[in-house]
PDB file of C-alpha atoms in Angstrom:
ATOM      1  CA  MET J   1      43.746 272.404 195.054  1.00 44.00           C
ATOM      2  CA  ASN J   2      44.293 272.809 191.330  1.00 49.00           C
ATOM      3  CA  PHE J   3      47.669 271.055 191.646  1.00 51.00           C
ATOM      4  CA  LEU J   4      46.036 268.097 193.375  1.00 52.00           C
ATOM      5  CA  ARG J   5      43.725 267.738 190.417  1.00 50.00           C
ATOM      6  CA  GLN J   6      46.730 267.973 188.156  1.00 53.00           C
ATOM      7  CA  ILE J   7      48.276 264.971 189.994  1.00 51.00           C
ATOM      8  CA  SER J   8      45.103 262.928 189.452  1.00 49.00           C
ATOM      9  CA  SER J   9      45.127 263.946 185.804  1.00 47.00           C
ATOM     10  CA  ASN J  10      48.680 262.828 185.524  1.00 52.00           C
ATOM     11  CA  TRP J  11      47.699 259.331 186.767  1.00 48.00           C
ATOM     12  CA  LEU J  12      44.925 259.082 184.188  1.00 42.00           C
ATOM     13  CA  ARG J  13      47.259 260.241 181.353  1.00 46.00           C
ATOM     14  CA  GLY J  14      49.975 257.983 182.413  1.00 50.00           C
ATOM     15  CA  ALA J  15      48.179 254.610 182.613  1.00 43.00           C
ATOM     16  CA  ILE J  16      50.886 252.053 181.845  1.00 38.00           C
ATOM     17  CA  PRO J  17      50.213 248.937 179.742  1.00 34.00           C
ATOM     18  CA  ASP J  18      51.389 245.597 181.077  1.00 39.00           C
ATOM     19  CA  GLY J  19      55.032 244.739 180.468  1.00 36.00           C
ATOM     20  CA  HIS J  20      56.409 248.275 180.842  1.00 35.00           C
ATOM     21  CA  SER J  21      58.996 249.114 183.474  1.00 39.00           C
ATOM     22  CA  GLN J  22      58.139 250.330 186.916  1.00 42.00           C
ATOM     23  CA  GLY J  23      60.126 253.509 186.603  1.00 46.00           C
ATOM     24  CA  ASP J  24      57.833 254.659 183.807  1.00 44.00           C
ATOM     25  CA  SER J  25      59.081 258.192 183.379  1.00 40.00           C
ATOM     26  CA  ALA J  26      59.619 259.566 179.849  1.00 38.00           C
ATOM     27  CA  GLY J  27      63.011 260.382 178.518  1.00 40.00           C
ATOM     28  CA  GLY J  28      64.319 263.905 178.562  1.00 42.00           C
ATOM     29  CA  GLY J  29      66.043 266.318 180.873  1.00 45.00           C
ATOM     30  CA  ALA J  30      63.858 266.107 183.933  1.00 45.00           C
ATOM     31  CA  SER J  31      63.914 262.318 184.022  1.00 44.00           C
ATOM     32  CA  GLN J  32      67.719 262.311 184.275  1.00 52.00           C
ATOM     33  CA  LEU J  33      67.748 264.434 187.478  1.00 76.00           C
ATOM     34  CA  ASP J  34      68.394 262.813 190.873  1.00 90.00           C
ATOM     35  CA  ASP J  35      65.307 262.465 193.049  1.00 92.00           C
ATOM     36  CA  ARG J  36      66.923 264.708 195.699  1.00 92.00           C
ATOM     37  CA  ILE J  37      67.168 267.563 193.149  1.00 93.00           C
ATOM     38  CA  LEU J  38      63.544 267.061 192.094  1.00 93.00           C
ATOM     39  CA  VAL J  39      62.421 267.004 195.771  1.00 94.00           C
ATOM     40  CA  SER J  40      64.308 270.255 196.505  1.00 93.00           C
ATOM     41  CA  ARG J  41      62.739 271.914 193.455  1.00 93.00           C
ATOM     42  CA  ALA J  42      59.263 270.690 194.458  1.00 93.00           C
ATOM     43  CA  GLN J  43      59.784 271.944 197.998  1.00 93.00           C
ATOM     44  CA  SER J  44      60.482 275.375 196.445  1.00 92.00           C
ATOM     45  CA  GLY J  45      57.089 275.223 194.686  1.00 88.00           C
ATOM     46  CA  ASP J  46      58.101 273.701 191.331  1.00 90.00           C
ATOM     47  CA  TYR J  47      54.984 271.761 190.360  1.00 88.00           C
ATOM     48  CA  SER J  48      56.640 270.187 187.321  1.00 88.00           C
ATOM     49  CA  ALA J  49      59.365 268.685 189.551  1.00 91.00           C
ATOM     50  CA  PHE J  50      56.821 266.898 191.735  1.00 91.00           C
ATOM     51  CA  ASP J  51      54.902 265.799 188.653  1.00 89.00           C
ATOM     52  CA  GLU J  52      58.116 264.131 187.465  1.00 91.00           C
ATOM     53  CA  LEU J  53      58.454 262.361 190.831  1.00 92.00           C
ATOM     54  CA  VAL J  54      54.881 261.096 190.441  1.00 91.00           C
ATOM     55  CA  THR J  55      55.639 259.818 186.963  1.00 89.00           C
ATOM     56  CA  ARG J  56      58.838 258.237 188.103  1.00 91.00           C
ATOM     57  CA  HIS J  57      57.523 256.390 191.133  1.00 91.00           C
ATOM     58  CA  ARG J  58      53.857 255.702 190.412  1.00 89.00           C
ATOM     59  CA  GLY J  59      54.522 252.202 189.035  1.00 89.00           C
ATOM     60  CA  LYS J  60      56.106 250.762 192.112  1.00 87.00           C
ATOM     61  CA  VAL J  61      53.693 252.524 194.410  1.00 89.00           C
ATOM     62  CA  TYR J  62      50.744 251.127 192.489  1.00 88.00           C
ATOM     63  CA  ALA J  63      52.301 247.565 192.531  1.00 82.00           C
ATOM     64  CA  MET J  64      52.727 247.680 196.259  1.00 81.00           C
ATOM     65  CA  ILE J  65      49.166 248.813 196.889  1.00 84.00           C
ATOM     66  CA  VAL J  66      47.443 246.474 194.432  1.00 79.00           C
ATOM     67  CA  ASN J  67      49.383 243.602 196.119  1.00 73.00           C
ATOM     68  CA  MET J  68      47.684 244.527 199.365  1.00 74.00           C
ATOM     69  CA  VAL J  69      44.111 245.496 198.310  1.00 78.00           C
ATOM     70  CA  LYS J  70      43.675 243.215 195.290  1.00 75.00           C
ATOM     71  CA  ASN J  71      41.481 245.626 193.458  1.00 83.00           C
ATOM     72  CA  ASP J  72      42.712 247.840 190.586  1.00 85.00           C
ATOM     73  CA  ALA J  73      40.251 250.672 191.072  1.00 87.00           C
ATOM     74  CA  ASP J  74      40.905 250.916 194.804  1.00 90.00           C
ATOM     75  CA  ALA J  75      44.622 250.694 194.207  1.00 88.00           C
ATOM     76  CA  TRP J  76      44.617 253.653 191.811  1.00 89.00           C
ATOM     77  CA  ASP J  77      42.545 255.724 194.246  1.00 89.00           C
ATOM     78  CA  LEU J  78      44.891 254.909 197.141  1.00 93.00           C
ATOM     79  CA  ALA J  79      47.977 255.567 195.073  1.00 91.00           C
ATOM     80  CA  GLN J  80      46.673 258.962 194.100  1.00 89.00           C
ATOM     81  CA  ASP J  81      45.839 259.697 197.734  1.00 91.00           C
ATOM     82  CA  SER J  82      49.387 258.673 198.693  1.00 93.00           C
ATOM     83  CA  PHE J  83      50.924 261.196 196.297  1.00 92.00           C
ATOM     84  CA  ILE J  84      48.531 263.886 197.412  1.00 90.00           C
ATOM     85  CA  LYS J  85      49.577 263.214 201.030  1.00 92.00           C
ATOM     86  CA  ALA J  86      53.226 263.266 199.936  1.00 93.00           C
ATOM     87  CA  TRP J  87      52.773 266.666 198.299  1.00 91.00           C
ATOM     88  CA  ASN J  88      51.147 268.042 201.458  1.00 91.00           C
ATOM     89  CA  ALA J  89      53.940 266.545 203.673  1.00 93.00           C
ATOM     90  CA  LEU J  90      56.790 267.516 201.347  1.00 93.00           C
ATOM     91  CA  PRO J  91      57.859 270.633 203.276  1.00 92.00           C
ATOM     92  CA  LYS J  92      58.669 268.354 206.236  1.00 92.00           C
ATOM     93  CA  PHE J  93      60.636 265.827 204.216  1.00 93.00           C
ATOM     94  CA  GLU J  94      64.326 266.339 205.113  1.00 87.00           C
ATOM     95  CA  ASN J  95      65.663 264.584 201.969  1.00 80.00           C
ATOM     96  CA  ARG J  96      68.076 262.415 203.958  1.00 81.00           C
ATOM     97  CA  SER J  97      66.415 259.122 203.101  1.00 82.00           C
ATOM     98  CA  ARG J  98      65.483 258.125 199.564  1.00 88.00           C
ATOM     99  CA  PHE J  99      62.256 259.649 198.289  1.00 92.00           C
ATOM    100  CA  SER J 100      61.056 256.183 197.238  1.00 89.00           C
ATOM    101  CA  THR J 101      61.438 254.859 200.790  1.00 90.00           C
ATOM    102  CA  TRP J 102      59.510 257.852 202.173  1.00 92.00           C
ATOM    103  CA  MET J 103      56.888 257.323 199.482  1.00 93.00           C
ATOM    104  CA  PHE J 104      56.466 253.637 200.364  1.00 90.00           C
ATOM    105  CA  ARG J 105      56.050 254.553 204.027  1.00 89.00           C
ATOM    106  CA  ILE J 106      53.268 257.035 203.140  1.00 93.00           C
ATOM    107  CA  SER J 107      51.538 254.435 200.914  1.00 91.00           C
ATOM    108  CA  HIS J 108      51.858 251.845 203.648  1.00 85.00           C
ATOM    109  CA  ASN J 109      50.073 254.135 206.088  1.00 89.00           C
ATOM    110  CA  VAL J 110      47.395 255.170 203.546  1.00 92.00           C
ATOM    111  CA  VAL J 111      46.481 251.548 202.854  1.00 87.00           C
ATOM    112  CA  TYR J 112      46.288 250.510 206.485  1.00 83.00           C
ATOM    113  CA  ASP J 113      44.164 253.558 207.327  1.00 88.00           C
ATOM    114  CA  TRP J 114      41.828 252.552 204.496  1.00 91.00           C
ATOM    115  CA  MET J 115      41.759 248.928 205.693  1.00 83.00           C
ATOM    116  CA  ARG J 116      40.914 250.045 209.249  1.00 84.00           C
ATOM    117  CA  LYS J 117      38.031 252.173 207.970  1.00 85.00           C
ATOM    118  CA  ARG J 118      36.714 249.287 205.919  1.00 82.00           C
ATOM    119  CA  LYS J 119      36.916 247.085 209.028  1.00 74.00           C
ATOM    120  CA  ILE J 120      35.024 249.647 211.096  1.00 68.00           C
ATOM    121  CA  GLN J 121      32.343 250.009 208.410  1.00 62.00           C
ATOM    122  CA  ALA J 122      31.842 246.201 208.620  1.00 60.00           C
ATOM    123  CA  ASP J 123      30.935 246.590 212.316  1.00 51.00           C
ATOM    124  CA  GLY J 124      34.289 245.218 213.500  1.00 49.00           C
ATOM    125  CA  GLU J 125      34.256 242.111 211.383  1.00 48.00           C
ATOM    126  CA  LEU J 126      37.584 241.370 209.764  1.00 43.00           C
ATOM    127  CA  ASP J 127      37.409 241.302 205.986  1.00 46.00           C
ATOM    128  CA  ASP J 128      39.580 238.330 205.192  1.00 44.00           C
ATOM    129  CA  GLN J 129      39.586 238.962 201.425  1.00 45.00           C
ATOM    130  CA  LEU J 130      40.878 242.497 202.070  1.00 45.00           C
ATOM    131  CA  LEU J 131      43.295 242.110 204.973  1.00 42.00           C
ATOM    132  CA  SER J 132      44.876 238.694 204.547  1.00 42.00           C
ATOM    133  CA  ARG J 133      48.205 238.907 202.788  1.00 40.00           C
ATOM    134  CA  ASP J 134      47.963 235.281 201.660  1.00 38.00           C
ATOM    135  CA  GLN J 135      46.109 236.854 198.721  1.00 40.00           C
ATOM    136  CA  ILE J 136      49.123 238.897 197.604  1.00 40.00           C
ATOM    137  CA  ASP J 137      50.068 238.508 193.987  1.00 46.00           C
ATOM    138  CA  THR J 138      53.848 238.243 193.803  1.00 39.00           C
ATOM    139  CA  ASN J 139      53.663 238.888 190.067  1.00 45.00           C
ATOM    140  CA  ALA J 140      51.534 242.018 190.237  1.00 46.00           C
ATOM    141  CA  SER J 141      52.031 244.423 187.364  1.00 44.00           C
ATOM    142  CA  THR J 142      52.821 248.087 187.831  1.00 42.00           C
ATOM    143  CA  ALA J 143      49.611 249.220 186.236  1.00 42.00           C
ATOM    144  CA  PRO J 144      45.984 247.993 185.990  1.00 43.00           C
ATOM    145  CA  ARG J 145      46.320 244.426 184.767  1.00 44.00           C
ATOM    146  CA  ALA J 146      45.277 243.340 181.282  1.00 45.00           C
ATOM    147  CA  VAL J 147      43.394 240.092 181.027  1.00 44.00           C
ATOM    148  CA  ALA J 148      45.851 237.177 180.818  1.00 50.00           C
ATOM    149  CA  ARG J 149      45.679 234.684 177.968  1.00 55.00           C
ATOM    150  CA  PRO J 150      43.913 231.450 179.073  1.00 54.00           C
ATOM    151  CA  ASP J 151      47.031 229.340 178.503  1.00 55.00           C
ATOM    152  CA  GLN J 152      49.156 231.698 180.636  1.00 56.00           C
ATOM    153  CA  ALA J 153      46.592 231.703 183.443  1.00 57.00           C
ATOM    154  CA  LEU J 154      46.512 227.889 183.514  1.00 56.00           C
ATOM    155  CA  GLU J 155      50.256 227.614 183.476  1.00 57.00           C
ATOM    156  CA  ASN J 156      50.743 229.970 186.425  1.00 65.00           C
ATOM    157  CA  GLN J 157      47.796 229.017 188.520  1.00 72.00           C
ATOM    158  CA  GLU J 158      49.253 226.007 190.303  1.00 73.00           C
ATOM    159  CA  LEU J 159      52.568 227.713 191.171  1.00 72.00           C
ATOM    160  CA  GLN J 160      50.781 230.858 192.247  1.00 73.00           C
ATOM    161  CA  GLY J 161      48.516 228.852 194.491  1.00 76.00           C
ATOM    162  CA  GLU J 162      51.464 227.128 196.141  1.00 79.00           C
ATOM    163  CA  ILE J 163      53.205 230.483 196.793  1.00 80.00           C
ATOM    164  CA  GLU J 164      50.044 232.081 198.221  1.00 76.00           C
ATOM    165  CA  ALA J 165      49.483 229.040 200.477  1.00 81.00           C
ATOM    166  CA  ALA J 166      53.029 229.265 201.737  1.00 84.00           C
ATOM    167  CA  LEU J 167      52.816 233.032 202.275  1.00 81.00           C
ATOM    168  CA  ALA J 168      49.585 232.469 204.237  1.00 76.00           C
ATOM    169  CA  GLN J 169      51.513 230.611 206.916  1.00 85.00           C
ATOM    170  CA  LEU J 170      53.798 233.540 207.607  1.00 84.00           C
ATOM    171  CA  SER J 171      52.930 236.254 210.097  1.00 80.00           C
ATOM    172  CA  ASP J 172      51.976 239.711 208.743  1.00 74.00           C
ATOM    173  CA  GLU J 173      55.386 241.100 209.597  1.00 80.00           C
ATOM    174  CA  HIS J 174      57.309 238.307 207.935  1.00 88.00           C
ATOM    175  CA  ARG J 175      55.116 238.392 204.814  1.00 82.00           C
ATOM    176  CA  GLU J 176      55.580 242.157 204.412  1.00 81.00           C
ATOM    177  CA  ALA J 177      59.334 241.854 204.911  1.00 88.00           C
ATOM    178  CA  ILE J 178      59.831 239.167 202.327  1.00 87.00           C
ATOM    179  CA  LEU J 179      57.600 240.907 199.769  1.00 82.00           C
ATOM    180  CA  LEU J 180      59.319 244.271 200.208  1.00 86.00           C
ATOM    181  CA  ARG J 181      62.694 242.535 199.731  1.00 87.00           C
ATOM    182  CA  GLU J 182      61.993 239.962 197.064  1.00 85.00           C
ATOM    183  CA  VAL J 183      59.144 241.599 195.071  1.00 81.00           C
ATOM    184  CA  GLN J 184      60.020 245.271 195.455  1.00 81.00           C
ATOM    185  CA  GLY J 185      63.764 244.758 195.706  1.00 85.00           C
ATOM    186  CA  MET J 186      64.193 247.081 198.692  1.00 86.00           C
ATOM    187  CA  GLU J 187      67.275 247.344 200.882  1.00 88.00           C
ATOM    188  CA  TYR J 188      67.196 246.125 204.477  1.00 89.00           C
ATOM    189  CA  LYS J 189      67.457 249.654 205.849  1.00 88.00           C
ATOM    190  CA  GLU J 190      64.495 250.750 203.669  1.00 88.00           C
ATOM    191  CA  ILE J 191      62.387 247.904 204.907  1.00 90.00           C
ATOM    192  CA  ALA J 192      63.283 248.792 208.537  1.00 90.00           C
ATOM    193  CA  ASP J 193      62.178 252.379 207.855  1.00 88.00           C
ATOM    194  CA  ILE J 194      58.874 251.205 206.390  1.00 88.00           C
ATOM    195  CA  GLN J 195      58.116 248.644 209.111  1.00 85.00           C
ATOM    196  CA  GLY J 196      59.335 250.880 211.892  1.00 85.00           C
ATOM    197  CA  CYS J 197      61.802 248.376 213.342  1.00 87.00           C
ATOM    198  CA  SER J 198      65.547 247.811 213.667  1.00 90.00           C
ATOM    199  CA  LEU J 199      67.846 246.507 210.987  1.00 88.00           C
ATOM    200  CA  GLY J 200      68.460 243.378 213.055  1.00 88.00           C
ATOM    201  CA  THR J 201      64.753 242.684 213.249  1.00 91.00           C
ATOM    202  CA  VAL J 202      64.415 242.933 209.467  1.00 92.00           C
ATOM    203  CA  MET J 203      67.317 240.504 208.973  1.00 91.00           C
ATOM    204  CA  SER J 204      65.779 238.067 211.473  1.00 91.00           C
ATOM    205  CA  ARG J 205      62.312 238.290 209.795  1.00 91.00           C
ATOM    206  CA  LEU J 206      63.839 237.710 206.364  1.00 92.00           C
ATOM    207  CA  PHE J 207      65.923 234.741 207.570  1.00 91.00           C
ATOM    208  CA  TYR J 208      62.929 233.118 209.188  1.00 91.00           C
ATOM    209  CA  ALA J 209      60.567 233.854 206.263  1.00 90.00           C
ATOM    210  CA  ARG J 210      62.934 232.425 203.670  1.00 89.00           C
ATOM    211  CA  LYS J 211      63.633 229.277 205.724  1.00 89.00           C
ATOM    212  CA  LYS J 212      59.905 228.629 206.296  1.00 89.00           C
ATOM    213  CA  LEU J 213      58.962 229.302 202.676  1.00 88.00           C
ATOM    214  CA  GLN J 214      61.729 226.992 201.479  1.00 85.00           C
ATOM    215  CA  ASN J 215      60.507 224.195 203.766  1.00 86.00           C
ATOM    216  CA  LEU J 216      56.887 224.700 202.763  1.00 85.00           C
ATOM    217  CA  LEU J 217      57.577 224.789 199.014  1.00 80.00           C
ATOM    218  CA  GLU J 218      59.794 221.672 199.120  1.00 79.00           C
ATOM    219  CA  ARG J 219      57.043 219.495 200.584  1.00 71.00           C
TER     220      ARG J 219
END
């Protein structure tokens, strides 16, 4: 339990200002190690190795979650919960796929479990603000967002609105696929692992999503 508190403390100490890279680990020996080596060490009980994995991947995990829940505080809580679940499940991780793909899958499940609980608490009424991915911010930062300058907000508002409106017309599966590919930069195989579908299905979803978005944005 002390280590779980240490993970949370790591998140608080490592809050990243806007504009920093998503792989926000510090320089030094541990940051140069391959994820697989860090995973193996963490599975052997090396807390510092897992702490380095948290530091290395927290930015992208946070960005994915805040894109889905649209609330900084909830996103931080869910990101911490994701890493705690990852630590508990680490002995079962076979280290064949990339740690980042496995981590995204855990985060995906944590967020959807949280959404389902929120839906149940609302007596079965769907919370459109929470669950609809037409609200996804394709420019989400990797840490709690600083307040944008007024001129920047005005400049981006129209384009952002057009993108959100176009994304709203895609199915959940197509939206998620295009965001994982174009925003998170994930490989097709990684998207298939996260969505629990075949590689061919991912390719089909991306083809359809790109074609429809192109048509919608050219109108």
